[in-house]
mmCIF file of C-alpha atoms in Angstrom:
data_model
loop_
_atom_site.group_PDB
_atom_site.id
_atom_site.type_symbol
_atom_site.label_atom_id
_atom_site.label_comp_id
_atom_site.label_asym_id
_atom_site.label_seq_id
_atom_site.Cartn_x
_atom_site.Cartn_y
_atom_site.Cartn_z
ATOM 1 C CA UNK A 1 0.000 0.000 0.000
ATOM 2 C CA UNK A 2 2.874 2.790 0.974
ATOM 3 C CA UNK A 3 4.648 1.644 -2.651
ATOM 4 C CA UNK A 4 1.314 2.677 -4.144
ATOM 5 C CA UNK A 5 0.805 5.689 -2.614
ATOM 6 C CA UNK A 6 4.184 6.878 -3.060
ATOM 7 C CA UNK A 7 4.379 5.958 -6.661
ATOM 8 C CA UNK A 8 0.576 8.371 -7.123
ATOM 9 C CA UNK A 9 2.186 10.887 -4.989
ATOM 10 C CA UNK A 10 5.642 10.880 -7.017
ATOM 11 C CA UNK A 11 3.669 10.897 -10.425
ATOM 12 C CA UNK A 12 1.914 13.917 -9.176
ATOM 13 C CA UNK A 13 5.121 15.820 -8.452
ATOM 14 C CA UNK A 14 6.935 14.995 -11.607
ATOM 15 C CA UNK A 15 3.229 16.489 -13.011
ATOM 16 C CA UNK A 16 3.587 20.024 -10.936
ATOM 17 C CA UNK A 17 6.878 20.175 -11.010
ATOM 18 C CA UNK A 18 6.269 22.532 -14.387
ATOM 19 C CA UNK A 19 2.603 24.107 -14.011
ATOM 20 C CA UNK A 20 1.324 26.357 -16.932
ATOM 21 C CA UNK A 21 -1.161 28.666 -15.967
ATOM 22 C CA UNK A 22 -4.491 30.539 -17.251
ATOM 23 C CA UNK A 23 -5.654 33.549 -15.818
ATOM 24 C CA UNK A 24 -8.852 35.481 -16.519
ATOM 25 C CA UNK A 25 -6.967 39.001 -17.612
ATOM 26 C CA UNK A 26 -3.834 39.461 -19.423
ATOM 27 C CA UNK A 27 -2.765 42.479 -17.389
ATOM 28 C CA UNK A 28 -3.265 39.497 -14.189
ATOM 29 C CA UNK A 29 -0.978 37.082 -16.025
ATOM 30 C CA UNK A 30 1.534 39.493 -16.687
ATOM 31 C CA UNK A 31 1.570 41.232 -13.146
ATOM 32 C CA UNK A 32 1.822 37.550 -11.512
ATOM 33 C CA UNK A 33 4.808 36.335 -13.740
ATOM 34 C CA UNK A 34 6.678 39.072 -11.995
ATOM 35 C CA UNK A 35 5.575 38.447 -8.726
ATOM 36 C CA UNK A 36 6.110 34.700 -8.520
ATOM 37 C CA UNK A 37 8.818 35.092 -11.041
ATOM 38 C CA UNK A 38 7.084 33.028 -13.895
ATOM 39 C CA UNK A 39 7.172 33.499 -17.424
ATOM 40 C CA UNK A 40 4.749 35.434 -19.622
ATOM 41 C CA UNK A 41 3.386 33.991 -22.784
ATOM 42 C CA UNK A 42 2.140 37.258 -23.760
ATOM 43 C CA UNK A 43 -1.436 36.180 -23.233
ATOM 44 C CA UNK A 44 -3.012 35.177 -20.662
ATOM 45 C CA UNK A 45 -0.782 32.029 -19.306
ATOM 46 C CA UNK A 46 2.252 31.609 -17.215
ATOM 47 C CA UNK A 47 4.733 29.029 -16.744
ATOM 48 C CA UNK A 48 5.264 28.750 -12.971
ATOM 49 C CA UNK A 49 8.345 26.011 -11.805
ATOM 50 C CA UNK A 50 6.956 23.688 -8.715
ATOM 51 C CA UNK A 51 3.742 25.773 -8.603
ATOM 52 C CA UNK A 52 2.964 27.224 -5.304
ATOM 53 C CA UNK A 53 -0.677 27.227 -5.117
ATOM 54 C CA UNK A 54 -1.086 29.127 -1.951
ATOM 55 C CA UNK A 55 1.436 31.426 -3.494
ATOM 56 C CA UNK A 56 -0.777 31.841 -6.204
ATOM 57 C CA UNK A 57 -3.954 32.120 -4.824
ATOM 58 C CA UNK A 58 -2.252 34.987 -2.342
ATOM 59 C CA UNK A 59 -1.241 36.616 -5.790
ATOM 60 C CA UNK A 60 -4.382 36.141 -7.366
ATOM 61 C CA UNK A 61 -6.558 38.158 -4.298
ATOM 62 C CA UNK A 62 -4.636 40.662 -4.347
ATOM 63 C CA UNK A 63 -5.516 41.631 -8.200
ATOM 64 C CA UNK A 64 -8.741 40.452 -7.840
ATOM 65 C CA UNK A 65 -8.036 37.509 -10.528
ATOM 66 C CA UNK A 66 -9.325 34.385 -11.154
ATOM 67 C CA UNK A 67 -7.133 31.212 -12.574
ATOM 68 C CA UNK A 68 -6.850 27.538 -13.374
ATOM 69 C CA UNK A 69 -4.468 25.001 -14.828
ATOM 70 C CA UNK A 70 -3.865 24.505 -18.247
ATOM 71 C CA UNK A 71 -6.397 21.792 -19.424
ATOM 72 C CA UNK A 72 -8.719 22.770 -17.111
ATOM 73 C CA UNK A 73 -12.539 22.612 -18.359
ATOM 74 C CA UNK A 74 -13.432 25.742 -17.271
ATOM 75 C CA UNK A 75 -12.332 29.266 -19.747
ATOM 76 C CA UNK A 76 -11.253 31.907 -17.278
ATOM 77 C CA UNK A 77 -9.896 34.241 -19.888
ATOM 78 C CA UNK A 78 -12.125 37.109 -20.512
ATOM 79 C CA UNK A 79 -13.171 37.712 -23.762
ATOM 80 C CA UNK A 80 -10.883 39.833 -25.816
ATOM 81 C CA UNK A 81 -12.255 42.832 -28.103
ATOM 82 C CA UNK A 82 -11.784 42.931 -32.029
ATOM 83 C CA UNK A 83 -10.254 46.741 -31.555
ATOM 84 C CA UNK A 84 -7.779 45.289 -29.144
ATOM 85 C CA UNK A 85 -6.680 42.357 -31.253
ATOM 86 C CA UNK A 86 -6.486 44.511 -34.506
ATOM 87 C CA UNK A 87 -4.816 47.033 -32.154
ATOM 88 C CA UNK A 88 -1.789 44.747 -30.521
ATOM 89 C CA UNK A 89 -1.632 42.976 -34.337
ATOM 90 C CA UNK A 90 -0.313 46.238 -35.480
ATOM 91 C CA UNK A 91 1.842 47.219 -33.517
ATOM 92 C CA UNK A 92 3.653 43.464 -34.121
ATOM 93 C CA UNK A 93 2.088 41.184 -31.766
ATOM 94 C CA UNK A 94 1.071 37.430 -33.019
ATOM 95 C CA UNK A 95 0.552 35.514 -30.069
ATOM 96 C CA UNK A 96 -2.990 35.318 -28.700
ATOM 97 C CA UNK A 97 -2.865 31.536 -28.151
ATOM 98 C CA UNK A 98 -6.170 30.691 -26.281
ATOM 99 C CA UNK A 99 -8.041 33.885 -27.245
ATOM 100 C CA UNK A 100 -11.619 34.300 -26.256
ATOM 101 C CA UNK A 101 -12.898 35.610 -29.325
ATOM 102 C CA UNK A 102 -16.678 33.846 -29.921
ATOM 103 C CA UNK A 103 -18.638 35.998 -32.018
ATOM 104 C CA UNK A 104 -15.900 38.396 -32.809
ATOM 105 C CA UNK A 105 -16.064 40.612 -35.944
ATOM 106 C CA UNK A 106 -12.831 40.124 -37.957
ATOM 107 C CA UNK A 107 -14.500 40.140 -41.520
ATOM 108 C CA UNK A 108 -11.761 41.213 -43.754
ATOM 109 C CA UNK A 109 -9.031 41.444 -41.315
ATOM 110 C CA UNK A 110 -5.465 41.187 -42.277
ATOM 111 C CA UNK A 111 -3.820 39.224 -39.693
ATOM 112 C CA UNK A 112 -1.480 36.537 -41.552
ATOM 113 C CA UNK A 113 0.703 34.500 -39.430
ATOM 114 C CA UNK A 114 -1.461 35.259 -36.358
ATOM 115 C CA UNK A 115 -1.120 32.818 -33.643
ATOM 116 C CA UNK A 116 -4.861 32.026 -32.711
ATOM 117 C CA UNK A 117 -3.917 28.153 -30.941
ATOM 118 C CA UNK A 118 -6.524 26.981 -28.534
ATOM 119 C CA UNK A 119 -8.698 29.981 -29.233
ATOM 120 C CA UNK A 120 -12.388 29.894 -28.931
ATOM 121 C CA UNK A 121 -13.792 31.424 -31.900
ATOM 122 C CA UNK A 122 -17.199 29.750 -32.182
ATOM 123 C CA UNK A 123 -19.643 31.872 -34.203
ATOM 124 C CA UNK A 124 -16.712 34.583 -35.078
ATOM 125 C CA UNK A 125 -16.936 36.204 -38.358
ATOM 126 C CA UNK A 126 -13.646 36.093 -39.983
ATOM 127 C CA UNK A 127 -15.151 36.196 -44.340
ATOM 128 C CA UNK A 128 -12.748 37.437 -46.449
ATOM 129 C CA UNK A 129 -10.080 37.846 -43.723
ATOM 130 C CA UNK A 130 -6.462 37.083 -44.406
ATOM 131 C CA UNK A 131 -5.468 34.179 -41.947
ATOM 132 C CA UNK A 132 -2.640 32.916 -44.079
ATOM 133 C CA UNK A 133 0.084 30.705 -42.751
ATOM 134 C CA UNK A 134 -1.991 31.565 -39.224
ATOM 135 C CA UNK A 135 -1.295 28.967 -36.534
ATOM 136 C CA UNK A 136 -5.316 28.109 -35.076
ATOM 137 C CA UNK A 137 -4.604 24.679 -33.908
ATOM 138 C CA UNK A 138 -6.844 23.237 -31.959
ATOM 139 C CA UNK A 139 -8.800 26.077 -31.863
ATOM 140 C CA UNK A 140 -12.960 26.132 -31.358
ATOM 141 C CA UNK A 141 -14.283 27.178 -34.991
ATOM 142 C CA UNK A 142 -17.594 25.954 -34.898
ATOM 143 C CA UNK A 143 -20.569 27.329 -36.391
ATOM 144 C CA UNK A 144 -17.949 30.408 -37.903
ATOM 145 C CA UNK A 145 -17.603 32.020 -41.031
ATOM 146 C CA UNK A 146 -14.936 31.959 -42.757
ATOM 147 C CA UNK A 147 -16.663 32.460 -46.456
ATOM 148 C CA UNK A 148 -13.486 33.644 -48.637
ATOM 149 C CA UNK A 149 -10.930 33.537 -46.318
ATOM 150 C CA UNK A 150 -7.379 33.358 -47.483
ATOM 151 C CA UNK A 151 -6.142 30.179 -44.636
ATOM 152 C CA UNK A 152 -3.077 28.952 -47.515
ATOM 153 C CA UNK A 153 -0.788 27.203 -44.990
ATOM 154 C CA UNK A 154 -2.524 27.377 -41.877
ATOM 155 C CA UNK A 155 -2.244 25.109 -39.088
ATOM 156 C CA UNK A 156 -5.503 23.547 -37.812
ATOM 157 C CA UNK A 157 -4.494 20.578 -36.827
ATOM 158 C CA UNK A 158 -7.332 18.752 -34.109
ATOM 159 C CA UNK A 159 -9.427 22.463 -35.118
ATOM 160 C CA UNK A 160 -12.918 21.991 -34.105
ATOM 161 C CA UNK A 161 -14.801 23.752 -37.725
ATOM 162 C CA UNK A 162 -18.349 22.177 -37.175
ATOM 163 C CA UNK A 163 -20.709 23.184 -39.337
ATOM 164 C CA UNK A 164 -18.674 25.990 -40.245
ATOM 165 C CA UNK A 165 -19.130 28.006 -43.606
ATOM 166 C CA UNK A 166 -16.343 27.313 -45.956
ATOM 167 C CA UNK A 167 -17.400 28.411 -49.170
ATOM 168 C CA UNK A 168 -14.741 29.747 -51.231
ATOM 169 C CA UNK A 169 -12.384 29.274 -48.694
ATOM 170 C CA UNK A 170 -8.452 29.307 -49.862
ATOM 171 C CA UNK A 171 -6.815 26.392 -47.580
ATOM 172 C CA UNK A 172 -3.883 25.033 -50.330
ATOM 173 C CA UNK A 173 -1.465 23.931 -48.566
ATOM 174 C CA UNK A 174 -2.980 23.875 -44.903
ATOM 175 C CA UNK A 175 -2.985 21.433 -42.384
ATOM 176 C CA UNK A 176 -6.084 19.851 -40.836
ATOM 177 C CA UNK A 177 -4.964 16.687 -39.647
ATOM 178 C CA UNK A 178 -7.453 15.414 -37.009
ATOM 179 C CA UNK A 179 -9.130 18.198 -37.523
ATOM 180 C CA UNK A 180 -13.492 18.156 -37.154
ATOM 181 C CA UNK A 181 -14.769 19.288 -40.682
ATOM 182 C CA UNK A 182 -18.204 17.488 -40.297
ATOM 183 C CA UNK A 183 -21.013 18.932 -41.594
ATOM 184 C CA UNK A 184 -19.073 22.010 -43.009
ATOM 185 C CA UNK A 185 -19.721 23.796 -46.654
ATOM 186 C CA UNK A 186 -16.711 23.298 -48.292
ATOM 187 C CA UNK A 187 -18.897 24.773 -51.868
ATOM 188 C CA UNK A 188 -16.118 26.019 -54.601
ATOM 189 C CA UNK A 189 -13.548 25.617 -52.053
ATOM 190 C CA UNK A 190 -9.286 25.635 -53.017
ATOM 191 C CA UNK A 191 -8.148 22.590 -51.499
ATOM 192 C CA UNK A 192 -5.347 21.696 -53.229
ATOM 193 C CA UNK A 193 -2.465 20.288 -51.339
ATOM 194 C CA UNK A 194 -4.447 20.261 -48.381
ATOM 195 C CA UNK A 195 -4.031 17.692 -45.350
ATOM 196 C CA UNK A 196 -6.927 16.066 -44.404
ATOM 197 C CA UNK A 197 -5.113 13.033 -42.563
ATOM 198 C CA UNK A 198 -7.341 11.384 -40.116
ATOM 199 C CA UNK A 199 -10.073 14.544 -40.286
ATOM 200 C CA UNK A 200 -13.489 13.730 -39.951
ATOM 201 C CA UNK A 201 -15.218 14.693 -42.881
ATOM 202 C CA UNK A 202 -18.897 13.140 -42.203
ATOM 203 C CA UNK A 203 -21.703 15.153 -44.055
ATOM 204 C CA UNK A 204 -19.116 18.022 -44.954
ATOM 205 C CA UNK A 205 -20.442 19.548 -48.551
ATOM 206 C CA UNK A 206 -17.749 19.522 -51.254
ATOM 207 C CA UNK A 207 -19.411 20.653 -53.956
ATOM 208 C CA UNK A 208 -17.120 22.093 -56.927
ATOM 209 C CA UNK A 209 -14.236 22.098 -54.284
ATOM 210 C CA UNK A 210 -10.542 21.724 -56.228
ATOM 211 C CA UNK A 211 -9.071 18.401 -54.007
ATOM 212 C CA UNK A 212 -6.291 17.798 -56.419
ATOM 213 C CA UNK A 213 -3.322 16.538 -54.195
ATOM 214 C CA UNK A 214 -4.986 16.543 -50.929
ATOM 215 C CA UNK A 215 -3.848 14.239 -48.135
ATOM 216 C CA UNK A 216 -7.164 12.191 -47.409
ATOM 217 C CA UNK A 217 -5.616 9.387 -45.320
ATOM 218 C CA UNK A 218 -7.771 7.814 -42.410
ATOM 219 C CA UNK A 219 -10.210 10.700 -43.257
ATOM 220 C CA UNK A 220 -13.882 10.121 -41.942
ATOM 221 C CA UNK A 221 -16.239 10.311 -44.761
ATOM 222 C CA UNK A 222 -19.357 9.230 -46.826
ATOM 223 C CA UNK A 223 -17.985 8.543 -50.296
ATOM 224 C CA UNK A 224 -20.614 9.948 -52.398
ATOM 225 C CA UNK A 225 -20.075 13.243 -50.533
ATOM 226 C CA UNK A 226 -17.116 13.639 -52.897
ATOM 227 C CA UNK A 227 -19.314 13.172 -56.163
ATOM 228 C CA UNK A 228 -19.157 16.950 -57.232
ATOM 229 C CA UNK A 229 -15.675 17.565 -55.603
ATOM 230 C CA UNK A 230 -12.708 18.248 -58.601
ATOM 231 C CA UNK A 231 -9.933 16.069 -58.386
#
């Protein structure tokens, strides 16, 4: 029994030893990365060494902030304002790696190379926006429109795009490996060169799409939804 116990309490050591961090402000992640002499990802996490938690929790009264681990279910980022994102964009900033962005209003926003990873951007608007080469892996896209938006060699691998609208969408050369396409409208889409790898496809509508040199290995999908797709 005490070789069991010590082996669970071990294994959670070796799993705290390194703790990464969300907190429900940037201006709280930043302020406690100096005071418990962490390190800023220039969002809203911080990588703490053998957290502390009653360190933290001490830190996290005193601003009045709210956090979690990494992983945790619960969001405790606040949601982040299209003027501010356009805003930090321009003045050279790319990382907003777990973003909460749902319904945001980025329609024709130039923001290529963006780093958008783990964001939630469920029911955003981003048609016609430039998103090239942006880095949204496993980011929440459900339900978002991205109608005519330039995504040529993005990474969305394990992206969550459920019954998102596609159309005309320019993804040549991106990579959506594990990635949730079901039920999507992929209509007149540029596909070419894309990775689908392992994606699940199910009930996604290719109609007039260009596929030509696409990576569909292990892909999820109804064979006849393909019919109308160019190859």
């Amino acid at each position: 029994m005490k070789n069991i116990i010590s082996i669970v309490w071990n294994s959670w050591l070796e799993r705290h030893e390194e703790s990464i961090l969300l907190f429900d402000s940037i201006a709280a992640a930043s302020e406690i990365a100096l005071m418990l002499n962490g390190q800023w990802d220039g969002c809203n996490g911080v990588i703490i060494a053998k957290c502390d938690e009653i360190a933290v929790n001490t830190a996290t009264k005193l601003l009045e902030a709210a956090w979690c681990y990494q992983g945790a279910s619960k969001a405790v980022l606040n949601r982040v304002t299209t003027d501010e994102v356009l805003r930090r964009y321009a003045m050279g900033e790319r990382n907003f790696i777990n973003a909460n962005l749902r319904c945001a209003i980025l329609a024709s926003a130039k923001l290529s190379e963006i780093n958008l990873s783990y964001a939630k951007l469920s029911w955003a608007d981003l048609s016609q926006a430039n998103l090239s080469k942006a880095d949204l892996t496993a980011a929440d896209l459900s339900e978002a429109n991205l109608s005519g938006t330039d995504l040529s060699k993005a990474y969305l691998m394990r992206a969550n795009l459920t019954n998102a609208n596609l159309q005309l969408v320019n993804l040549s050369g991106a990579n959506l490996s594990s990635a949730n396409l079901s039920e999507v409208n992929l209509t007149d889409a540029d596909l070419t060169g894309v990775n689908l790898s392992l994606a699940d496809l199910r009930g996604a509508n290719f109609h007039f799409c260009n596929l030509s040199g696409a990576n569909l290995t292990g892909a999820k999908l109804i064979e006849s939804d393909l019919a109308f797709a160019r190859k």
